[in-house]
Short mmCIF file of C-alpha atoms in Angstrom, two decimals:
data_model
loop_
_atom_site.label_atom_id
_atom_site.label_comp_id
_atom_site.label_asym_id
_atom_site.label_seq_id
_atom_site.Cartn_x
_atom_site.Cartn_y
_atom_site.Cartn_z
CA MET A 1 0.00 0.00 0.00
CA LYS A 2 2.88 2.28 1.00
CA ASN A 3 4.65 1.58 -2.28
CA THR A 4 1.45 2.21 -4.24
CA THR A 5 0.94 5.55 -2.47
CA LEU A 6 4.52 6.60 -3.16
CA PHE A 7 4.09 5.59 -6.79
CA LEU A 8 0.95 7.71 -7.15
CA ILE A 9 2.66 10.65 -5.45
CA GLY A 10 5.55 10.23 -7.86
CA ILE A 11 3.24 10.19 -10.90
CA LEU A 12 1.38 13.22 -9.55
CA SER A 13 4.65 15.08 -8.95
CA LEU A 14 5.85 14.22 -12.43
CA PHE A 15 2.54 15.44 -13.90
CA ILE A 16 2.74 18.70 -11.96
CA SER A 17 6.39 19.11 -12.95
CA CYS A 18 5.61 18.51 -16.64
CA LYS A 19 2.67 20.86 -16.44
CA GLU A 20 4.82 23.61 -14.86
CA LYS A 21 7.56 23.03 -17.41
CA SER A 22 5.01 23.20 -20.22
CA LYS A 23 3.63 26.42 -18.77
CA LYS A 24 7.14 27.93 -18.54
CA VAL A 25 7.93 27.06 -22.17
CA LYS A 26 4.59 28.47 -23.23
CA ASN A 27 5.26 31.69 -21.33
CA ASN A 28 8.72 31.94 -22.83
CA GLU A 29 7.30 31.51 -26.30
CA SER A 30 4.63 34.17 -25.87
CA GLN A 31 6.51 36.65 -23.68
CA GLY A 32 10.15 35.88 -24.20
CA THR A 33 12.91 35.53 -21.63
CA SER A 34 14.72 38.77 -20.87
CA LEU A 35 18.48 38.69 -20.54
CA SER A 36 19.86 40.48 -17.51
CA ILE A 37 20.80 44.12 -18.21
CA ASP A 38 21.81 45.72 -14.91
CA TYR A 39 23.39 49.10 -15.66
CA ALA A 40 22.60 50.10 -19.26
CA ASN A 41 19.31 51.95 -19.88
CA GLY A 42 19.39 52.07 -23.66
CA PHE A 43 18.63 48.52 -24.75
CA SER A 44 17.06 45.20 -23.82
CA ILE A 45 17.34 41.65 -25.16
CA LYS A 46 14.57 39.03 -25.17
CA GLN A 47 15.04 35.47 -26.28
CA TYR A 48 12.19 33.44 -27.79
CA THR A 49 12.17 29.82 -28.93
CA ASN A 50 13.22 30.57 -32.50
CA HIS A 51 14.56 34.10 -32.40
CA THR A 52 15.85 36.99 -30.26
CA ILE A 53 14.68 40.61 -30.18
CA ILE A 54 17.06 43.48 -29.36
CA THR A 55 15.18 46.67 -28.51
CA VAL A 56 17.20 49.91 -28.54
CA THR A 57 15.31 52.55 -26.56
CA GLU A 58 17.95 55.31 -26.47
CA ALA A 59 19.71 55.30 -29.81
CA PHE A 60 20.53 58.99 -29.35
CA PRO A 61 19.65 61.74 -26.83
CA GLY A 62 15.93 62.47 -26.83
CA ALA A 63 15.08 59.53 -29.10
CA GLN A 64 11.29 59.11 -29.36
CA LYS A 65 11.42 55.87 -31.33
CA GLU A 66 12.33 52.38 -30.24
CA PHE A 67 14.31 50.30 -32.72
CA LYS A 68 13.61 46.56 -32.74
CA TYR A 69 16.01 44.11 -34.34
CA ALA A 70 15.13 40.43 -34.80
CA LEU A 71 17.91 37.84 -34.75
CA ILE A 72 17.28 34.40 -36.26
CA PRO A 73 19.98 31.82 -35.47
CA ARG A 74 21.77 29.73 -38.09
CA ASP A 75 22.80 26.18 -37.32
CA SER A 76 26.44 25.13 -36.93
CA SER A 77 26.82 24.74 -40.71
CA GLY A 78 25.85 28.36 -41.22
CA ASN A 79 22.35 27.65 -42.55
CA ASN A 80 19.04 28.44 -40.94
CA THR A 81 17.80 25.59 -38.80
CA ASP A 82 14.59 25.20 -40.76
CA ILE A 83 14.14 27.12 -44.01
CA GLU A 84 10.33 26.94 -44.03
CA LEU A 85 10.13 27.86 -40.36
CA SER A 86 12.55 30.72 -40.98
CA LYS A 87 10.44 32.10 -43.85
CA THR A 88 7.27 31.94 -41.78
CA LEU A 89 9.02 33.56 -38.84
CA GLU A 90 10.41 36.34 -41.01
CA GLU A 91 6.97 37.10 -42.38
CA THR A 92 5.55 37.21 -38.86
CA LEU A 93 8.33 39.49 -37.62
CA LYS A 94 7.91 41.83 -40.60
CA SER A 95 4.20 42.07 -39.85
CA GLN A 96 5.12 43.09 -36.30
CA GLY A 97 7.13 46.01 -37.66
CA VAL A 98 10.68 45.10 -36.62
CA ASP A 99 13.28 47.44 -38.07
CA ALA A 100 15.66 44.72 -39.24
CA ILE A 101 15.91 40.94 -39.43
CA LEU A 102 19.36 39.37 -39.18
CA LYS A 103 20.74 35.85 -39.46
CA THR A 104 23.11 35.19 -36.58
CA PRO A 105 25.92 34.74 -35.79
CA LEU A 106 27.07 37.51 -38.10
CA ASN A 107 29.82 36.75 -40.58
CA THR A 108 30.51 40.28 -41.81
CA VAL A 109 29.93 43.67 -40.22
CA VAL A 110 30.71 47.38 -40.60
CA VAL A 111 30.91 49.43 -37.41
CA THR A 112 31.10 53.22 -37.34
CA SER A 113 32.51 54.07 -33.90
CA THR A 114 35.87 53.04 -32.48
CA THR A 115 34.01 52.23 -29.24
CA HIS A 116 32.44 49.25 -31.04
CA ILE A 117 35.78 47.66 -31.89
CA PRO A 118 36.84 46.51 -28.39
CA SER A 119 33.60 44.51 -28.05
CA LEU A 120 34.36 42.65 -31.29
CA GLU A 121 37.89 41.94 -30.14
CA MET A 122 36.93 40.84 -26.62
CA LEU A 123 34.33 38.44 -28.07
CA GLY A 124 36.88 37.00 -30.51
CA VAL A 125 35.00 38.09 -33.65
CA ALA A 126 37.28 40.90 -34.87
CA LYS A 127 37.77 39.06 -38.17
CA THR A 128 34.14 39.82 -39.11
CA LEU A 129 34.88 43.59 -39.27
CA LYS A 130 35.19 44.43 -42.97
CA GLY A 131 34.86 48.21 -43.11
CA PHE A 132 35.10 51.37 -40.99
CA PRO A 133 34.79 55.12 -41.68
CA ASN A 134 38.20 56.81 -41.36
CA LEU A 135 40.62 54.02 -40.42
CA ASP A 136 43.12 56.47 -38.90
CA TYR A 137 40.94 56.73 -35.78
CA ILE A 138 41.49 53.05 -34.94
CA SER A 139 44.26 52.49 -32.38
CA SER A 140 43.91 48.79 -31.50
CA PRO A 141 47.07 46.87 -32.58
CA LEU A 142 44.96 43.87 -33.64
CA SER A 143 42.72 45.91 -35.91
CA ARG A 144 45.64 47.98 -37.21
CA LYS A 145 47.29 44.72 -38.29
CA ARG A 146 44.12 43.74 -40.16
CA ILE A 147 44.05 47.19 -41.78
CA ALA A 148 47.65 46.72 -42.91
CA ASN A 149 46.62 43.38 -44.44
CA LYS A 150 43.76 45.17 -46.25
CA GLU A 151 41.18 43.09 -44.37
CA ILE A 152 39.33 46.28 -43.27
CA ILE A 153 38.64 48.96 -45.85
CA ASP A 154 38.11 52.70 -45.35
CA LEU A 155 34.52 53.83 -45.97
CA GLY A 156 34.94 57.61 -45.70
CA GLN A 157 33.35 59.61 -42.88
CA ASN A 158 30.53 58.46 -40.59
CA GLU A 159 28.21 61.36 -41.44
CA SER A 160 28.91 60.98 -45.16
CA LEU A 161 29.67 57.28 -45.57
CA ASN A 162 30.90 56.23 -49.01
CA THR A 163 27.68 54.43 -49.93
CA GLU A 164 29.05 53.06 -53.21
CA LEU A 165 31.93 51.33 -51.44
CA THR A 166 29.68 50.18 -48.60
CA ILE A 167 27.10 48.63 -50.92
CA GLU A 168 29.87 46.97 -52.93
CA LEU A 169 31.30 45.52 -49.70
CA ARG A 170 27.86 44.04 -48.82
CA PRO A 171 28.27 43.60 -45.04
CA GLU A 172 25.47 41.68 -43.35
CA VAL A 173 24.83 44.70 -41.13
CA ILE A 174 26.09 48.21 -40.30
CA ILE A 175 26.30 49.19 -36.64
CA SER A 176 25.84 52.94 -36.48
CA PHE A 177 25.05 55.66 -33.97
CA GLY A 178 23.06 58.89 -34.02
CA VAL A 179 24.19 62.24 -32.64
CA GLU A 180 21.05 64.35 -33.03
CA GLY A 181 18.79 61.75 -34.66
CA GLU A 182 18.93 59.01 -37.26
CA ASN A 183 21.92 59.02 -39.59
CA LYS A 184 20.30 60.02 -42.90
CA SER A 185 23.46 59.21 -44.84
CA LEU A 186 22.66 55.53 -44.31
CA ASN A 187 19.21 55.63 -45.95
CA SER A 188 20.57 54.66 -49.36
CA VAL A 189 22.49 51.76 -47.81
CA GLU A 190 19.30 50.50 -46.17
CA ARG A 191 17.42 50.82 -49.47
CA ALA A 192 20.13 48.60 -50.98
CA GLY A 193 19.10 45.88 -48.53
CA ILE A 194 21.84 46.28 -45.90
CA PRO A 195 20.33 46.53 -42.39
CA VAL A 196 21.45 49.40 -40.14
CA LEU A 197 21.43 48.92 -36.36
CA TYR A 198 21.76 51.79 -33.89
CA ASN A 199 24.10 51.42 -30.92
CA GLY A 200 23.55 53.96 -28.14
CA ASP A 201 26.50 53.12 -25.89
CA TRP A 202 27.70 56.72 -25.89
CA VAL A 203 24.36 57.95 -24.46
CA GLU A 204 24.71 55.91 -21.25
CA LYS A 205 25.43 57.90 -18.07
CA ASP A 206 26.76 55.09 -15.88
CA PRO A 207 30.34 53.92 -16.60
CA LEU A 208 29.26 50.28 -16.26
CA GLY A 209 26.21 50.97 -18.44
CA LYS A 210 28.50 51.81 -21.33
CA ALA A 211 30.51 48.62 -20.83
CA GLU A 212 27.35 46.52 -20.69
CA TRP A 213 26.70 47.16 -24.40
CA ILE A 214 29.05 44.25 -25.06
CA LYS A 215 25.87 42.17 -24.50
CA PHE A 216 24.36 43.87 -27.58
CA PHE A 217 27.26 42.51 -29.64
CA GLY A 218 27.14 39.17 -27.81
CA ALA A 219 23.56 38.61 -29.06
CA LEU A 220 24.59 39.41 -32.65
CA TYR A 221 27.23 36.67 -32.56
CA GLY A 222 25.45 34.06 -30.43
CA LYS A 223 27.99 34.77 -27.70
CA GLU A 224 25.64 35.85 -24.93
CA ARG A 225 27.45 33.82 -22.27
CA GLU A 226 30.87 35.16 -23.25
CA ALA A 227 29.57 38.74 -23.22
CA ASP A 228 27.99 38.20 -19.81
CA SER A 229 31.20 36.72 -18.43
CA ILE A 230 33.37 39.57 -19.79
CA PHE A 231 31.00 42.19 -18.40
CA ASN A 232 30.86 40.50 -14.99
CA HIS A 233 34.67 40.57 -14.85
CA ILE A 234 34.70 44.32 -15.60
CA LYS A 235 31.85 44.97 -13.14
CA THR A 236 33.55 43.04 -10.35
CA ASN A 237 36.85 44.87 -10.84
CA TYR A 238 35.07 48.23 -10.87
CA ASN A 239 32.91 47.66 -7.83
CA LEU A 240 35.69 46.13 -5.70
CA LEU A 241 37.91 49.16 -6.25
CA LYS A 242 34.99 51.54 -5.77
CA GLU A 243 34.21 49.93 -2.40
CA GLN A 244 37.87 50.17 -1.37
CA ILE A 245 37.99 53.88 -2.23
CA ALA A 246 34.67 54.61 -0.51
CA ASN A 247 36.38 54.36 2.88
CA ILE A 248 38.94 57.08 2.09
CA GLU A 249 37.97 60.37 3.74
CA ASN A 250 40.28 62.68 1.78
CA LYS A 251 38.56 63.76 -1.44
CA PRO A 252 40.88 66.00 -3.49
CA THR A 253 39.22 68.66 -5.63
CA VAL A 254 39.22 68.15 -9.40
CA LEU A 255 38.67 70.28 -12.50
CA SER A 256 38.48 68.88 -15.97
CA GLY A 257 38.42 69.72 -19.69
CA GLY A 258 39.98 72.52 -21.67
CA MET A 259 39.46 75.27 -24.23
CA PHE A 260 38.20 74.85 -27.80
CA LYS A 261 37.78 78.08 -29.80
CA ASP A 262 37.69 80.27 -26.67
CA ILE A 263 35.13 78.05 -24.90
CA TRP A 264 36.04 75.74 -22.00
CA TYR A 265 34.14 72.45 -22.18
CA LEU A 266 33.92 70.23 -19.12
CA PRO A 267 31.71 67.26 -18.17
CA LYS A 268 28.31 67.89 -16.58
CA GLY A 269 27.53 66.38 -13.19
CA ASP A 270 25.43 63.47 -14.52
CA SER A 271 27.99 62.41 -17.13
CA TRP A 272 29.89 59.15 -16.92
CA GLN A 273 33.14 61.10 -16.59
CA ALA A 274 31.81 62.89 -13.50
CA LYS A 275 30.52 59.59 -12.10
CA VAL A 276 33.85 57.79 -12.45
CA LEU A 277 35.70 60.77 -10.88
CA GLU A 278 33.36 60.51 -7.89
CA ASP A 279 33.86 56.73 -7.68
CA ALA A 280 37.64 57.30 -7.79
CA GLY A 281 37.41 59.38 -4.63
CA GLY A 282 37.54 62.82 -6.21
CA ASN A 283 35.58 65.97 -5.43
CA TYR A 284 34.61 67.12 -8.92
CA LEU A 285 33.88 70.84 -8.66
CA TRP A 286 31.04 70.79 -11.20
CA SER A 287 29.31 67.66 -9.84
CA GLU A 288 26.15 69.63 -8.99
CA THR A 289 25.44 70.54 -12.63
CA GLU A 290 22.59 68.67 -14.31
CA GLY A 291 22.82 66.71 -17.55
CA ALA A 292 25.17 64.20 -19.14
CA GLY A 293 26.83 66.29 -21.84
CA SER A 294 29.34 69.11 -21.57
CA ILE A 295 29.14 72.56 -19.99
CA ALA A 296 30.42 75.46 -22.10
CA LEU A 297 32.08 78.12 -19.94
CA SER A 298 34.49 81.02 -20.23
CA ILE A 299 38.02 80.51 -18.98
CA GLU A 300 37.41 83.28 -16.42
CA SER A 301 34.47 81.33 -14.98
CA VAL A 302 36.53 78.13 -14.73
CA LEU A 303 39.44 80.01 -13.15
CA GLU A 304 37.19 81.56 -10.53
CA LYS A 305 35.89 78.19 -9.37
CA GLY A 306 38.80 75.87 -10.17
CA GLN A 307 41.96 77.90 -9.62
CA GLN A 308 42.74 76.10 -6.35
CA ALA A 309 41.68 72.63 -7.49
CA ASP A 310 44.13 69.91 -6.44
CA PHE A 311 44.05 68.10 -9.81
CA TRP A 312 43.26 68.92 -13.45
CA ILE A 313 42.14 65.84 -15.39
CA ALA A 314 41.97 65.55 -19.21
CA PRO A 315 42.97 69.01 -20.53
CA GLY A 316 41.92 68.20 -24.09
CA GLN A 317 44.70 67.19 -26.50
CA TYR A 318 47.51 68.76 -24.46
CA THR A 319 50.52 66.64 -23.52
CA SER A 320 52.91 69.28 -22.12
CA TYR A 321 52.89 72.22 -19.69
CA ALA A 322 54.86 74.30 -22.18
CA LYS A 323 52.17 73.98 -24.86
CA LEU A 324 49.41 74.75 -22.35
CA ALA A 325 51.14 77.94 -21.18
CA SER A 326 52.05 79.08 -24.68
CA ASP A 327 48.51 78.66 -26.00
CA ASN A 328 46.94 80.60 -23.12
CA PRO A 329 48.93 82.07 -20.19
CA THR A 330 45.82 81.87 -18.00
CA TYR A 331 46.27 78.08 -17.84
CA ALA A 332 49.41 78.67 -15.78
CA GLN A 333 47.40 80.44 -13.07
CA PHE A 334 45.75 77.19 -11.95
CA ASP A 335 47.29 75.59 -8.86
CA ALA A 336 47.17 72.17 -10.54
CA PHE A 337 49.39 73.59 -13.30
CA LYS A 338 51.82 75.17 -10.81
CA ASN A 339 52.00 71.96 -8.74
CA LYS A 340 52.39 69.64 -11.77
CA LYS A 341 49.09 67.90 -11.07
CA VAL A 342 47.68 67.89 -14.62
CA TYR A 343 46.97 64.46 -16.18
CA THR A 344 46.17 63.72 -19.79
CA PHE A 345 44.90 60.77 -21.85
CA ALA A 346 46.31 62.27 -25.06
CA LYS A 347 49.71 60.55 -24.85
CA TYR A 348 48.54 57.02 -25.65
CA LYS A 349 47.85 56.82 -29.39
CA GLY A 350 47.64 54.25 -32.12
CA GLU A 351 50.13 54.33 -34.97
CA THR A 352 47.95 56.69 -37.03
CA GLY A 353 47.03 59.05 -34.20
CA GLY A 354 43.83 57.48 -32.84
CA LEU A 355 43.50 57.96 -29.08
CA LEU A 356 43.33 54.72 -27.08
CA TYR A 357 41.11 56.44 -24.49
CA TYR A 358 38.33 57.27 -26.94
CA GLU A 359 38.32 53.70 -28.27
CA LEU A 360 38.77 51.54 -25.18
CA ALA A 361 37.84 53.62 -22.11
CA PRO A 362 34.02 53.35 -22.49
CA ASN A 363 34.41 49.56 -22.71
CA ARG A 364 36.81 49.28 -19.74
CA PRO A 365 35.59 51.66 -17.01
CA ASP A 366 37.40 49.47 -14.47
CA LEU A 367 40.72 50.53 -16.03
CA VAL A 368 39.63 54.19 -16.14
CA LEU A 369 38.69 54.00 -12.46
CA ARG A 370 42.04 52.43 -11.62
CA ASP A 371 43.93 55.18 -13.45
CA LEU A 372 41.98 57.95 -11.73
CA ALA A 373 42.39 56.27 -8.33
CA LYS A 374 46.14 56.08 -8.99
CA ILE A 375 46.16 59.85 -9.69
CA LEU A 376 43.99 60.86 -6.72
CA HIS A 377 45.09 58.20 -4.22
CA PRO A 378 48.45 56.84 -5.44
CA GLU A 379 49.02 54.93 -2.21
CA ILE A 380 46.39 52.28 -3.09
CA ILE A 381 47.31 51.53 -6.74
CA THR A 382 50.58 49.92 -7.84
CA GLU A 383 49.73 49.08 -11.46
CA ASP A 384 50.92 51.28 -14.35
CA PHE A 385 48.57 53.72 -16.07
CA THR A 386 46.49 52.43 -18.98
CA PHE A 387 45.08 55.71 -20.33
CA PHE A 388 46.34 58.68 -18.28
CA ASP A 389 49.79 60.09 -17.64
CA THR A 390 51.47 63.24 -16.37
CA LEU A 391 52.14 66.09 -18.78
CA ASP A 392 55.64 66.53 -20.15
CA GLU A 393 57.49 69.72 -19.25
#
């Protein structure tokens, strides 16, 4: 009797388990399973049984439109798993108004920002990059080698992409970005049947939010786990150092930026640069300003507030005190100048002049934080600088 009861309980449990499993699959099919996005605000990823949807909600500042991109996986031989199923699915997705349908993993791609390149390299898919606008901006040794081997071709400028060359190249997709809206120069490329995807990594305010866009690329290459693992490594490094610095009471004052055509531009208080300065244990003097872009000020205004700042971080393209003083003698009135406490990211360049900071820093905020912590609290960091360095005389 006991055995019979246990048997019935077992059957009942199995039935309940199967029913719950069936319900979960059904829910996944109808609602999708969201991948974890913890810091980035500009995109989401949902996986369904036969496809994945990437939704980009902040392609550029003030974007009113969401962009939806459908990814349909190929099998290991490079073909779609079921041709008839794929056709039916594509028709369904088109009827739902997705902006692009892609077969993944991608085999060929064009990206338009140097900030996209580290994600390709970290995921081990750099060989799929076939074109880029203005190759001189690229500083990565790996990609420079591929440029030298003519494996990546120059496609002109981002805002006026050479459409003839791009269409002839026939990449499976172009990863672009918008500054004040959609990039109209890509309309003709889209009409030629090449999908354009918007990447809004530069709009993110949180340093880790920028780095999390590697998951966007991970989905395009079927490397979601790798992207998650890489991001977790960066996140852990960042947060461990941030926690260590949080206990330091001394917060040196910091000014930032420099002049361009008689206007001094420095980061607003909600920008990722201001955030990482705060996390590095600095007292950024313009932290109370609202917004994530740049403030435009006169040099007199900056001098009034920042003359006695302990440190001056990122004075534009300057790499020497002599050049700073010769371009504008007012620079020499800052205490940070007098005390040799000015640090620049303009000394680390690729072989054609591209700045490593612009390319890699948004993808590796943990290394930016470490550099800034080394500047502001040198007693806790022993590693060499990655991006920043002192000015030359």
